[in-house]
mmCIF file with all atom_site columns, C-alpha atoms in Angstrom:
data_model
loop_
_atom_site.group_PDB
_atom_site.id
_atom_site.type_symbol
_atom_site.label_atom_id
_atom_site.label_alt_id
_atom_site.label_comp_id
_atom_site.label_asym_id
_atom_site.label_entity_id
_atom_site.label_seq_id
_atom_site.pdbx_PDB_ins_code
_atom_site.Cartn_x
_atom_site.Cartn_y
_atom_site.Cartn_z
_atom_site.occupancy
_atom_site.B_iso_or_equiv
_atom_site.pdbx_formal_charge
_atom_site.auth_seq_id
_atom_site.auth_comp_id
_atom_site.auth_asym_id
_atom_site.auth_atom_id
_atom_site.pdbx_PDB_model_num
ATOM 1   C CA . MET A 1 1   ? 51.371 -94.982  -33.711 1.00 0.00 ? 1   MET A CA 1
ATOM 2   C CA . LYS A 1 2   ? 51.134 -94.807  -37.474 1.00 0.00 ? 2   LYS A CA 1
ATOM 3   C CA . VAL A 1 3   ? 48.419 -93.901  -39.981 1.00 0.00 ? 3   VAL A CA 1
ATOM 4   C CA . LEU A 1 4   ? 48.523 -95.069  -43.584 1.00 0.00 ? 4   LEU A CA 1
ATOM 5   C CA . LEU A 1 5   ? 47.013 -92.599  -46.042 1.00 0.00 ? 5   LEU A CA 1
ATOM 6   C CA . VAL A 1 6   ? 46.161 -94.299  -49.332 1.00 0.00 ? 6   VAL A CA 1
ATOM 7   C CA . ASN A 1 7   ? 46.072 -92.223  -52.502 1.00 0.00 ? 7   ASN A CA 1
ATOM 8   C CA . GLY A 1 8   ? 43.656 -93.847  -54.958 1.00 0.00 ? 8   GLY A CA 1
ATOM 9   C CA . SER A 1 9   ? 44.156 -91.297  -57.719 1.00 0.00 ? 9   SER A CA 1
ATOM 10  C CA . THR A 1 10  ? 45.923 -91.851  -61.022 1.00 0.00 ? 10  THR A CA 1
ATOM 11  C CA . HIS A 1 11  ? 47.875 -88.675  -60.251 1.00 0.00 ? 11  HIS A CA 1
ATOM 12  C CA . GLN A 1 12  ? 50.504 -89.152  -57.580 1.00 0.00 ? 12  GLN A CA 1
ATOM 13  C CA . HIS A 1 13  ? 50.528 -85.486  -56.562 1.00 0.00 ? 13  HIS A CA 1
ATOM 14  C CA . GLY A 1 14  ? 47.067 -84.316  -57.613 1.00 0.00 ? 14  GLY A CA 1
ATOM 15  C CA . CYS A 1 15  ? 44.096 -83.016  -55.641 1.00 0.00 ? 15  CYS A CA 1
ATOM 16  C CA . THR A 1 16  ? 43.604 -86.221  -53.632 1.00 0.00 ? 16  THR A CA 1
ATOM 17  C CA . TYR A 1 17  ? 47.238 -86.136  -52.546 1.00 0.00 ? 17  TYR A CA 1
ATOM 18  C CA . THR A 1 18  ? 46.865 -82.460  -51.600 1.00 0.00 ? 18  THR A CA 1
ATOM 19  C CA . ALA A 1 19  ? 43.986 -83.346  -49.288 1.00 0.00 ? 19  ALA A CA 1
ATOM 20  C CA . LEU A 1 20  ? 45.822 -86.315  -47.758 1.00 0.00 ? 20  LEU A CA 1
ATOM 21  C CA . GLU A 1 21  ? 48.881 -84.167  -47.173 1.00 0.00 ? 21  GLU A CA 1
ATOM 22  C CA . GLU A 1 22  ? 46.802 -81.779  -45.067 1.00 0.00 ? 22  GLU A CA 1
ATOM 23  C CA . VAL A 1 23  ? 45.448 -84.683  -43.001 1.00 0.00 ? 23  VAL A CA 1
ATOM 24  C CA . SER A 1 24  ? 49.012 -85.899  -42.584 1.00 0.00 ? 24  SER A CA 1
ATOM 25  C CA . ARG A 1 25  ? 50.144 -82.476  -41.393 1.00 0.00 ? 25  ARG A CA 1
ATOM 26  C CA . ALA A 1 26  ? 47.611 -82.493  -38.567 1.00 0.00 ? 26  ALA A CA 1
ATOM 27  C CA . LEU A 1 27  ? 48.524 -86.049  -37.571 1.00 0.00 ? 27  LEU A CA 1
ATOM 28  C CA . LYS A 1 28  ? 52.220 -85.233  -37.426 1.00 0.00 ? 28  LYS A CA 1
ATOM 29  C CA . GLU A 1 29  ? 51.502 -82.275  -35.163 1.00 0.00 ? 29  GLU A CA 1
ATOM 30  C CA . GLU A 1 30  ? 49.992 -84.787  -32.727 1.00 0.00 ? 30  GLU A CA 1
ATOM 31  C CA . GLY A 1 31  ? 53.034 -87.038  -32.847 1.00 0.00 ? 31  GLY A CA 1
ATOM 32  C CA . ILE A 1 32  ? 51.476 -89.615  -35.146 1.00 0.00 ? 32  ILE A CA 1
ATOM 33  C CA . GLU A 1 33  ? 53.696 -91.133  -37.841 1.00 0.00 ? 33  GLU A CA 1
ATOM 34  C CA . THR A 1 34  ? 52.210 -91.040  -41.331 1.00 0.00 ? 34  THR A CA 1
ATOM 35  C CA . GLU A 1 35  ? 52.829 -92.525  -44.756 1.00 0.00 ? 35  GLU A CA 1
ATOM 36  C CA . ILE A 1 36  ? 51.077 -91.474  -47.942 1.00 0.00 ? 36  ILE A CA 1
ATOM 37  C CA . HIS A 1 37  ? 50.928 -94.579  -50.113 1.00 0.00 ? 37  HIS A CA 1
ATOM 38  C CA . TRP A 1 38  ? 50.125 -94.152  -53.806 1.00 0.00 ? 38  TRP A CA 1
ATOM 39  C CA . ILE A 1 39  ? 48.567 -97.251  -55.365 1.00 0.00 ? 39  ILE A CA 1
ATOM 40  C CA . GLY A 1 40  ? 49.877 -96.186  -58.764 1.00 0.00 ? 40  GLY A CA 1
ATOM 41  C CA . ASN A 1 41  ? 48.197 -95.703  -62.116 1.00 0.00 ? 41  ASN A CA 1
ATOM 42  C CA . GLN A 1 42  ? 48.406 -99.253  -63.384 1.00 0.00 ? 42  GLN A CA 1
ATOM 43  C CA . SER A 1 43  ? 45.350 -101.466 -63.838 1.00 0.00 ? 43  SER A CA 1
ATOM 44  C CA . TYR A 1 44  ? 44.297 -103.806 -61.041 1.00 0.00 ? 44  TYR A CA 1
ATOM 45  C CA . SER A 1 45  ? 42.286 -106.968 -61.355 1.00 0.00 ? 45  SER A CA 1
ATOM 46  C CA . ASP A 1 46  ? 39.190 -107.110 -59.198 1.00 0.00 ? 46  ASP A CA 1
ATOM 47  C CA . CYS A 1 47  ? 38.747 -109.927 -56.666 1.00 0.00 ? 47  CYS A CA 1
ATOM 48  C CA . ILE A 1 48  ? 37.719 -113.184 -58.375 1.00 0.00 ? 48  ILE A CA 1
ATOM 49  C CA . ALA A 1 49  ? 36.703 -114.859 -55.070 1.00 0.00 ? 49  ALA A CA 1
ATOM 50  C CA . CYS A 1 50  ? 39.025 -117.797 -55.680 1.00 0.00 ? 50  CYS A CA 1
ATOM 51  C CA . GLY A 1 51  ? 39.611 -118.173 -51.934 1.00 0.00 ? 51  GLY A CA 1
ATOM 52  C CA . LYS A 1 52  ? 43.306 -118.895 -52.385 1.00 0.00 ? 52  LYS A CA 1
ATOM 53  C CA . CYS A 1 53  ? 44.222 -116.148 -49.917 1.00 0.00 ? 53  CYS A CA 1
ATOM 54  C CA . ARG A 1 54  ? 42.611 -118.260 -47.188 1.00 0.00 ? 54  ARG A CA 1
ATOM 55  C CA . GLU A 1 55  ? 45.334 -120.839 -47.800 1.00 0.00 ? 55  GLU A CA 1
ATOM 56  C CA . THR A 1 56  ? 48.347 -118.665 -48.534 1.00 0.00 ? 56  THR A CA 1
ATOM 57  C CA . GLY A 1 57  ? 47.590 -115.514 -46.549 1.00 0.00 ? 57  GLY A CA 1
ATOM 58  C CA . GLU A 1 58  ? 47.931 -113.259 -49.579 1.00 0.00 ? 58  GLU A CA 1
ATOM 59  C CA . CYS A 1 59  ? 46.202 -112.490 -52.843 1.00 0.00 ? 59  CYS A CA 1
ATOM 60  C CA . VAL A 1 60  ? 47.114 -114.660 -55.832 1.00 0.00 ? 60  VAL A CA 1
ATOM 61  C CA . PHE A 1 61  ? 47.645 -111.547 -57.959 1.00 0.00 ? 61  PHE A CA 1
ATOM 62  C CA . LYS A 1 62  ? 51.163 -110.373 -57.191 1.00 0.00 ? 62  LYS A CA 1
ATOM 63  C CA . ASP A 1 63  ? 50.768 -106.620 -57.300 1.00 0.00 ? 63  ASP A CA 1
ATOM 64  C CA . GLY A 1 64  ? 50.289 -103.574 -55.091 1.00 0.00 ? 64  GLY A CA 1
ATOM 65  C CA . VAL A 1 65  ? 47.425 -105.096 -53.115 1.00 0.00 ? 65  VAL A CA 1
ATOM 66  C CA . ASN A 1 66  ? 49.741 -107.404 -51.196 1.00 0.00 ? 66  ASN A CA 1
ATOM 67  C CA . ILE A 1 67  ? 52.057 -104.452 -50.592 1.00 0.00 ? 67  ILE A CA 1
ATOM 68  C CA . LEU A 1 68  ? 49.148 -102.504 -49.100 1.00 0.00 ? 68  LEU A CA 1
ATOM 69  C CA . VAL A 1 69  ? 48.068 -105.396 -46.870 1.00 0.00 ? 69  VAL A CA 1
ATOM 70  C CA . ASN A 1 70  ? 51.620 -105.825 -45.582 1.00 0.00 ? 70  ASN A CA 1
ATOM 71  C CA . LYS A 1 71  ? 51.742 -102.129 -44.718 1.00 0.00 ? 71  LYS A CA 1
ATOM 72  C CA . ALA A 1 72  ? 48.385 -102.448 -42.935 1.00 0.00 ? 72  ALA A CA 1
ATOM 73  C CA . LYS A 1 73  ? 49.857 -104.973 -40.520 1.00 0.00 ? 73  LYS A CA 1
ATOM 74  C CA . GLU A 1 74  ? 52.040 -102.256 -38.988 1.00 0.00 ? 74  GLU A CA 1
ATOM 75  C CA . CYS A 1 75  ? 49.501 -99.406  -39.017 1.00 0.00 ? 75  CYS A CA 1
ATOM 76  C CA . ASP A 1 76  ? 46.978 -98.230  -36.443 1.00 0.00 ? 76  ASP A CA 1
ATOM 77  C CA . GLY A 1 77  ? 44.628 -96.219  -38.651 1.00 0.00 ? 77  GLY A CA 1
ATOM 78  C CA . PHE A 1 78  ? 43.779 -95.572  -42.270 1.00 0.00 ? 78  PHE A CA 1
ATOM 79  C CA . ILE A 1 79  ? 42.659 -92.758  -44.556 1.00 0.00 ? 79  ILE A CA 1
ATOM 80  C CA . PHE A 1 80  ? 41.538 -93.796  -48.039 1.00 0.00 ? 80  PHE A CA 1
ATOM 81  C CA . GLY A 1 81  ? 41.397 -91.040  -50.631 1.00 0.00 ? 81  GLY A CA 1
ATOM 82  C CA . THR A 1 82  ? 39.756 -91.105  -54.031 1.00 0.00 ? 82  THR A CA 1
ATOM 83  C CA . PRO A 1 83  ? 38.992 -88.740  -56.865 1.00 0.00 ? 83  PRO A CA 1
ATOM 84  C CA . VAL A 1 84  ? 35.414 -88.707  -58.121 1.00 0.00 ? 84  VAL A CA 1
ATOM 85  C CA . TYR A 1 85  ? 34.684 -90.438  -61.426 1.00 0.00 ? 85  TYR A CA 1
ATOM 86  C CA . TYR A 1 86  ? 31.044 -90.280  -62.552 1.00 0.00 ? 86  TYR A CA 1
ATOM 87  C CA . ALA A 1 87  ? 29.880 -89.597  -58.981 1.00 0.00 ? 87  ALA A CA 1
ATOM 88  C CA . HIS A 1 88  ? 31.736 -92.662  -57.772 1.00 0.00 ? 88  HIS A CA 1
ATOM 89  C CA . PRO A 1 89  ? 35.165 -93.625  -56.390 1.00 0.00 ? 89  PRO A CA 1
ATOM 90  C CA . SER A 1 90  ? 37.830 -94.592  -58.896 1.00 0.00 ? 90  SER A CA 1
ATOM 91  C CA . GLY A 1 91  ? 37.537 -98.166  -60.104 1.00 0.00 ? 91  GLY A CA 1
ATOM 92  C CA . ARG A 1 92  ? 41.188 -98.579  -59.224 1.00 0.00 ? 92  ARG A CA 1
ATOM 93  C CA . ILE A 1 93  ? 40.765 -97.999  -55.499 1.00 0.00 ? 93  ILE A CA 1
ATOM 94  C CA . LEU A 1 94  ? 37.666 -100.191 -55.404 1.00 0.00 ? 94  LEU A CA 1
ATOM 95  C CA . ASP A 1 95  ? 39.550 -103.075 -57.017 1.00 0.00 ? 95  ASP A CA 1
ATOM 96  C CA . VAL A 1 96  ? 42.385 -102.602 -54.535 1.00 0.00 ? 96  VAL A CA 1
ATOM 97  C CA . LEU A 1 97  ? 40.126 -102.433 -51.485 1.00 0.00 ? 97  LEU A CA 1
ATOM 98  C CA . ASN A 1 98  ? 37.963 -105.362 -52.609 1.00 0.00 ? 98  ASN A CA 1
ATOM 99  C CA . ARG A 1 99  ? 41.005 -107.579 -52.659 1.00 0.00 ? 99  ARG A CA 1
ATOM 100 C CA . ALA A 1 100 ? 42.812 -106.041 -49.676 1.00 0.00 ? 100 ALA A CA 1
ATOM 101 C CA . PHE A 1 101 ? 39.823 -106.405 -47.378 1.00 0.00 ? 101 PHE A CA 1
ATOM 102 C CA . TYR A 1 102 ? 39.033 -109.899 -48.635 1.00 0.00 ? 102 TYR A CA 1
ATOM 103 C CA . SER A 1 103 ? 42.567 -111.222 -48.235 1.00 0.00 ? 103 SER A CA 1
ATOM 104 C CA . GLY A 1 104 ? 43.710 -109.152 -45.249 1.00 0.00 ? 104 GLY A CA 1
ATOM 105 C CA . SER A 1 105 ? 40.612 -108.044 -43.354 1.00 0.00 ? 105 SER A CA 1
ATOM 106 C CA . LYS A 1 106 ? 42.107 -108.963 -39.972 1.00 0.00 ? 106 LYS A CA 1
ATOM 107 C CA . TYR A 1 107 ? 44.825 -106.345 -40.427 1.00 0.00 ? 107 TYR A CA 1
ATOM 108 C CA . PHE A 1 108 ? 42.230 -103.585 -40.787 1.00 0.00 ? 108 PHE A CA 1
ATOM 109 C CA . ALA A 1 109 ? 39.679 -104.766 -38.208 1.00 0.00 ? 109 ALA A CA 1
ATOM 110 C CA . HIS A 1 110 ? 39.058 -102.539 -35.155 1.00 0.00 ? 110 HIS A CA 1
ATOM 111 C CA . LYS A 1 111 ? 41.423 -99.876  -36.492 1.00 0.00 ? 111 LYS A CA 1
ATOM 112 C CA . PRO A 1 112 ? 39.962 -96.394  -37.195 1.00 0.00 ? 112 PRO A CA 1
ATOM 113 C CA . GLY A 1 113 ? 39.364 -95.495  -40.807 1.00 0.00 ? 113 GLY A CA 1
ATOM 114 C CA . ALA A 1 114 ? 38.177 -92.534  -42.829 1.00 0.00 ? 114 ALA A CA 1
ATOM 115 C CA . ALA A 1 115 ? 37.443 -91.851  -46.479 1.00 0.00 ? 115 ALA A CA 1
ATOM 116 C CA . ILE A 1 116 ? 38.013 -88.605  -48.322 1.00 0.00 ? 116 ILE A CA 1
ATOM 117 C CA . ALA A 1 117 ? 36.997 -87.587  -51.842 1.00 0.00 ? 117 ALA A CA 1
ATOM 118 C CA . SER A 1 118 ? 38.166 -84.839  -54.161 1.00 0.00 ? 118 SER A CA 1
ATOM 119 C CA . ALA A 1 119 ? 36.124 -83.522  -57.055 1.00 0.00 ? 119 ALA A CA 1
ATOM 120 C CA . ARG A 1 120 ? 35.920 -80.639  -59.459 1.00 0.00 ? 120 ARG A CA 1
ATOM 121 C CA . ARG A 1 121 ? 32.276 -80.135  -58.542 1.00 0.00 ? 121 ARG A CA 1
ATOM 122 C CA . ALA A 1 122 ? 30.038 -82.996  -57.349 1.00 0.00 ? 122 ALA A CA 1
ATOM 123 C CA . GLY A 1 123 ? 29.839 -86.683  -56.465 1.00 0.00 ? 123 GLY A CA 1
ATOM 124 C CA . THR A 1 124 ? 31.905 -86.566  -53.298 1.00 0.00 ? 124 THR A CA 1
ATOM 125 C CA . ILE A 1 125 ? 29.218 -87.673  -50.842 1.00 0.00 ? 125 ILE A CA 1
ATOM 126 C CA . ALA A 1 126 ? 28.295 -90.744  -52.871 1.00 0.00 ? 126 ALA A CA 1
ATOM 127 C CA . SER A 1 127 ? 31.974 -91.648  -53.212 1.00 0.00 ? 127 SER A CA 1
ATOM 128 C CA . ILE A 1 128 ? 32.637 -91.311  -49.480 1.00 0.00 ? 128 ILE A CA 1
ATOM 129 C CA . ASP A 1 129 ? 29.576 -93.423  -48.731 1.00 0.00 ? 129 ASP A CA 1
ATOM 130 C CA . VAL A 1 130 ? 30.905 -96.260  -50.918 1.00 0.00 ? 130 VAL A CA 1
ATOM 131 C CA . LEU A 1 131 ? 34.295 -96.299  -49.200 1.00 0.00 ? 131 LEU A CA 1
ATOM 132 C CA . ASN A 1 132 ? 32.738 -96.161  -45.736 1.00 0.00 ? 132 ASN A CA 1
ATOM 133 C CA . LYS A 1 133 ? 31.153 -99.549  -46.425 1.00 0.00 ? 133 LYS A CA 1
ATOM 134 C CA . TYR A 1 134 ? 34.565 -101.209 -46.124 1.00 0.00 ? 134 TYR A CA 1
ATOM 135 C CA . PHE A 1 135 ? 34.863 -99.895  -42.574 1.00 0.00 ? 135 PHE A CA 1
ATOM 136 C CA . THR A 1 136 ? 31.387 -100.793 -41.408 1.00 0.00 ? 136 THR A CA 1
ATOM 137 C CA . ILE A 1 137 ? 31.630 -104.420 -42.543 1.00 0.00 ? 137 ILE A CA 1
ATOM 138 C CA . ASN A 1 138 ? 34.976 -104.850 -40.818 1.00 0.00 ? 138 ASN A CA 1
ATOM 139 C CA . GLN A 1 139 ? 34.388 -103.477 -37.295 1.00 0.00 ? 139 GLN A CA 1
ATOM 140 C CA . MET A 1 140 ? 36.360 -100.287 -37.933 1.00 0.00 ? 140 MET A CA 1
ATOM 141 C CA . PRO A 1 141 ? 35.474 -97.035  -36.144 1.00 0.00 ? 141 PRO A CA 1
ATOM 142 C CA . ILE A 1 142 ? 34.822 -94.290  -38.692 1.00 0.00 ? 142 ILE A CA 1
ATOM 143 C CA . VAL A 1 143 ? 36.532 -90.972  -38.070 1.00 0.00 ? 143 VAL A CA 1
ATOM 144 C CA . SER A 1 144 ? 34.600 -87.842  -38.990 1.00 0.00 ? 144 SER A CA 1
ATOM 145 C CA . SER A 1 145 ? 35.446 -84.170  -39.276 1.00 0.00 ? 145 SER A CA 1
ATOM 146 C CA . THR A 1 146 ? 33.665 -80.818  -39.044 1.00 0.00 ? 146 THR A CA 1
ATOM 147 C CA . TYR A 1 147 ? 32.099 -81.318  -42.481 1.00 0.00 ? 147 TYR A CA 1
ATOM 148 C CA . TRP A 1 148 ? 31.914 -84.207  -44.906 1.00 0.00 ? 148 TRP A CA 1
ATOM 149 C CA . ASN A 1 149 ? 35.421 -85.305  -45.869 1.00 0.00 ? 149 ASN A CA 1
ATOM 150 C CA . GLU A 1 150 ? 35.471 -83.631  -49.267 1.00 0.00 ? 150 GLU A CA 1
ATOM 151 C CA . ILE A 1 151 ? 37.609 -81.128  -51.095 1.00 0.00 ? 151 ILE A CA 1
ATOM 152 C CA . HIS A 1 152 ? 36.978 -79.326  -54.371 1.00 0.00 ? 152 HIS A CA 1
ATOM 153 C CA . GLY A 1 153 ? 39.278 -78.259  -57.171 1.00 0.00 ? 153 GLY A CA 1
ATOM 154 C CA . ASN A 1 154 ? 40.442 -79.267  -60.612 1.00 0.00 ? 154 ASN A CA 1
ATOM 155 C CA . THR A 1 155 ? 44.125 -78.798  -59.757 1.00 0.00 ? 155 THR A CA 1
ATOM 156 C CA . PRO A 1 156 ? 46.118 -78.968  -56.505 1.00 0.00 ? 156 PRO A CA 1
ATOM 157 C CA . GLU A 1 157 ? 46.341 -75.177  -56.564 1.00 0.00 ? 157 GLU A CA 1
ATOM 158 C CA . GLU A 1 158 ? 42.551 -74.890  -56.758 1.00 0.00 ? 158 GLU A CA 1
ATOM 159 C CA . ALA A 1 159 ? 42.103 -77.474  -54.017 1.00 0.00 ? 159 ALA A CA 1
ATOM 160 C CA . LYS A 1 160 ? 44.294 -75.433  -51.692 1.00 0.00 ? 160 LYS A CA 1
ATOM 161 C CA . LYS A 1 161 ? 41.966 -72.463  -52.260 1.00 0.00 ? 161 LYS A CA 1
ATOM 162 C CA . ASP A 1 162 ? 39.039 -74.506  -50.909 1.00 0.00 ? 162 ASP A CA 1
ATOM 163 C CA . GLU A 1 163 ? 39.527 -73.165  -47.397 1.00 0.00 ? 163 GLU A CA 1
ATOM 164 C CA . GLU A 1 164 ? 36.689 -75.135  -45.826 1.00 0.00 ? 164 GLU A CA 1
ATOM 165 C CA . GLY A 1 165 ? 37.796 -78.312  -47.551 1.00 0.00 ? 165 GLY A CA 1
ATOM 166 C CA . MET A 1 166 ? 41.369 -77.904  -46.354 1.00 0.00 ? 166 MET A CA 1
ATOM 167 C CA . GLN A 1 167 ? 40.153 -77.123  -42.838 1.00 0.00 ? 167 GLN A CA 1
ATOM 168 C CA . THR A 1 168 ? 38.011 -80.256  -42.934 1.00 0.00 ? 168 THR A CA 1
ATOM 169 C CA . MET A 1 169 ? 41.063 -82.336  -43.851 1.00 0.00 ? 169 MET A CA 1
ATOM 170 C CA . TYR A 1 170 ? 43.131 -80.791  -41.070 1.00 0.00 ? 170 TYR A CA 1
ATOM 171 C CA . ASN A 1 171 ? 40.377 -81.386  -38.509 1.00 0.00 ? 171 ASN A CA 1
ATOM 172 C CA . LEU A 1 172 ? 40.031 -84.964  -39.730 1.00 0.00 ? 172 LEU A CA 1
ATOM 173 C CA . GLY A 1 173 ? 43.683 -85.528  -38.899 1.00 0.00 ? 173 GLY A CA 1
ATOM 174 C CA . LYS A 1 174 ? 43.200 -84.066  -35.429 1.00 0.00 ? 174 LYS A CA 1
ATOM 175 C CA . ASN A 1 175 ? 40.174 -86.279  -34.796 1.00 0.00 ? 175 ASN A CA 1
ATOM 176 C CA . MET A 1 176 ? 42.010 -89.372  -36.008 1.00 0.00 ? 176 MET A CA 1
ATOM 177 C CA . ALA A 1 177 ? 44.900 -88.601  -33.651 1.00 0.00 ? 177 ALA A CA 1
ATOM 178 C CA . TRP A 1 178 ? 42.493 -88.103  -30.748 1.00 0.00 ? 178 TRP A CA 1
ATOM 179 C CA . LEU A 1 179 ? 40.759 -91.437  -31.363 1.00 0.00 ? 179 LEU A CA 1
ATOM 180 C CA . LEU A 1 180 ? 44.039 -93.310  -31.706 1.00 0.00 ? 180 LEU A CA 1
ATOM 181 C CA . LYS A 1 181 ? 45.216 -91.886  -28.398 1.00 0.00 ? 181 LYS A CA 1
ATOM 182 C CA . CYS A 1 182 ? 41.932 -92.849  -26.746 1.00 0.00 ? 182 CYS A CA 1
ATOM 183 C CA . ILE A 1 183 ? 42.288 -96.408  -28.011 1.00 0.00 ? 183 ILE A CA 1
ATOM 184 C CA . GLU A 1 184 ? 45.875 -96.533  -26.770 1.00 0.00 ? 184 GLU A CA 1
ATOM 185 C CA . ALA A 1 185 ? 44.799 -95.224  -23.357 1.00 0.00 ? 185 ALA A CA 1
ATOM 186 C CA . GLY A 1 186 ? 42.104 -97.882  -23.220 1.00 0.00 ? 186 GLY A CA 1
ATOM 187 C CA . LYS A 1 187 ? 44.615 -100.630 -23.929 1.00 0.00 ? 187 LYS A CA 1
ATOM 188 C CA . GLU A 1 188 ? 46.803 -99.333  -21.109 1.00 0.00 ? 188 GLU A CA 1
ATOM 189 C CA . LYS A 1 189 ? 43.782 -99.676  -18.787 1.00 0.00 ? 189 LYS A CA 1
ATOM 190 C CA . GLY A 1 190 ? 43.270 -103.267 -19.854 1.00 0.00 ? 190 GLY A CA 1
ATOM 191 C CA . ILE A 1 191 ? 40.390 -102.746 -22.279 1.00 0.00 ? 191 ILE A CA 1
ATOM 192 C CA . GLN A 1 192 ? 40.702 -105.497 -24.849 1.00 0.00 ? 192 GLN A CA 1
ATOM 193 C CA . THR A 1 193 ? 39.557 -105.616 -28.449 1.00 0.00 ? 193 THR A CA 1
ATOM 194 C CA . PRO A 1 194 ? 36.262 -107.542 -28.610 1.00 0.00 ? 194 PRO A CA 1
ATOM 195 C CA . VAL A 1 195 ? 36.257 -110.990 -30.182 1.00 0.00 ? 195 VAL A CA 1
ATOM 196 C CA . ASN A 1 196 ? 32.945 -111.321 -31.975 1.00 0.00 ? 196 ASN A CA 1
ATOM 197 C CA . GLU A 1 197 ? 31.326 -114.338 -33.571 1.00 0.00 ? 197 GLU A CA 1
ATOM 198 C CA . LYS A 1 198 ? 30.149 -114.226 -37.175 1.00 0.00 ? 198 LYS A CA 1
ATOM 199 C CA . LYS A 1 199 ? 27.347 -116.193 -38.773 1.00 0.00 ? 199 LYS A CA 1
ATOM 200 C CA . HIS A 1 200 ? 26.926 -116.414 -42.536 1.00 0.00 ? 200 HIS A CA 1
ATOM 201 C CA . THR A 1 201 ? 23.411 -117.044 -43.764 1.00 0.00 ? 201 THR A CA 1
ATOM 202 C CA . ASN A 1 202 ? 21.532 -116.582 -47.014 1.00 0.00 ? 202 ASN A CA 1
ATOM 203 C CA . PHE A 1 203 ? 18.307 -114.603 -47.164 1.00 0.00 ? 203 PHE A CA 1
ATOM 204 C CA . ILE A 1 204 ? 16.399 -117.745 -48.160 1.00 0.00 ? 204 ILE A CA 1
ATOM 205 C CA . ARG A 1 205 ? 17.065 -119.479 -44.848 1.00 0.00 ? 205 ARG A CA 1
#
């Protein structure tokens, strides 16, 4: 089993990475393979709803989004990490997830996911809430911890001093490993992933 941990920060080894690394440590202790994937600090175009991915199977913009979706095909769970900008996730990770979930939603569906946020002071809860929406629209179980998935600090060194935040990240990794093993045990017992119908309607009818 493998979990992809996505670093949505402009800093490859900043506070968000520090938090993801602690989640990864707990997962590895449980025998789960991990990869921390940095989306980079370049600009990403948002989804333009052109629908071309329905024909080609990938986004028309040839950048890191298609790389992320290809990685998702081989993964069993996901942790998305973001710094807090103006009490909100980074625009970069939102652009990436908008396009990744639009073009490759089937590769994320029914796989456990969790969001984490790092901040100097505030805005973490609102940021986590935004990222959780991607899971709840795509039939993904949300993994929780012993507190909200947040960590505080202005530098990686400060983040490491947030003992409760670091413990929360570690416990999140343990809970993700437990859920993945439960899902695997269910598959071995013949429990299949549900195939659900979807209806698209407008509010006016």
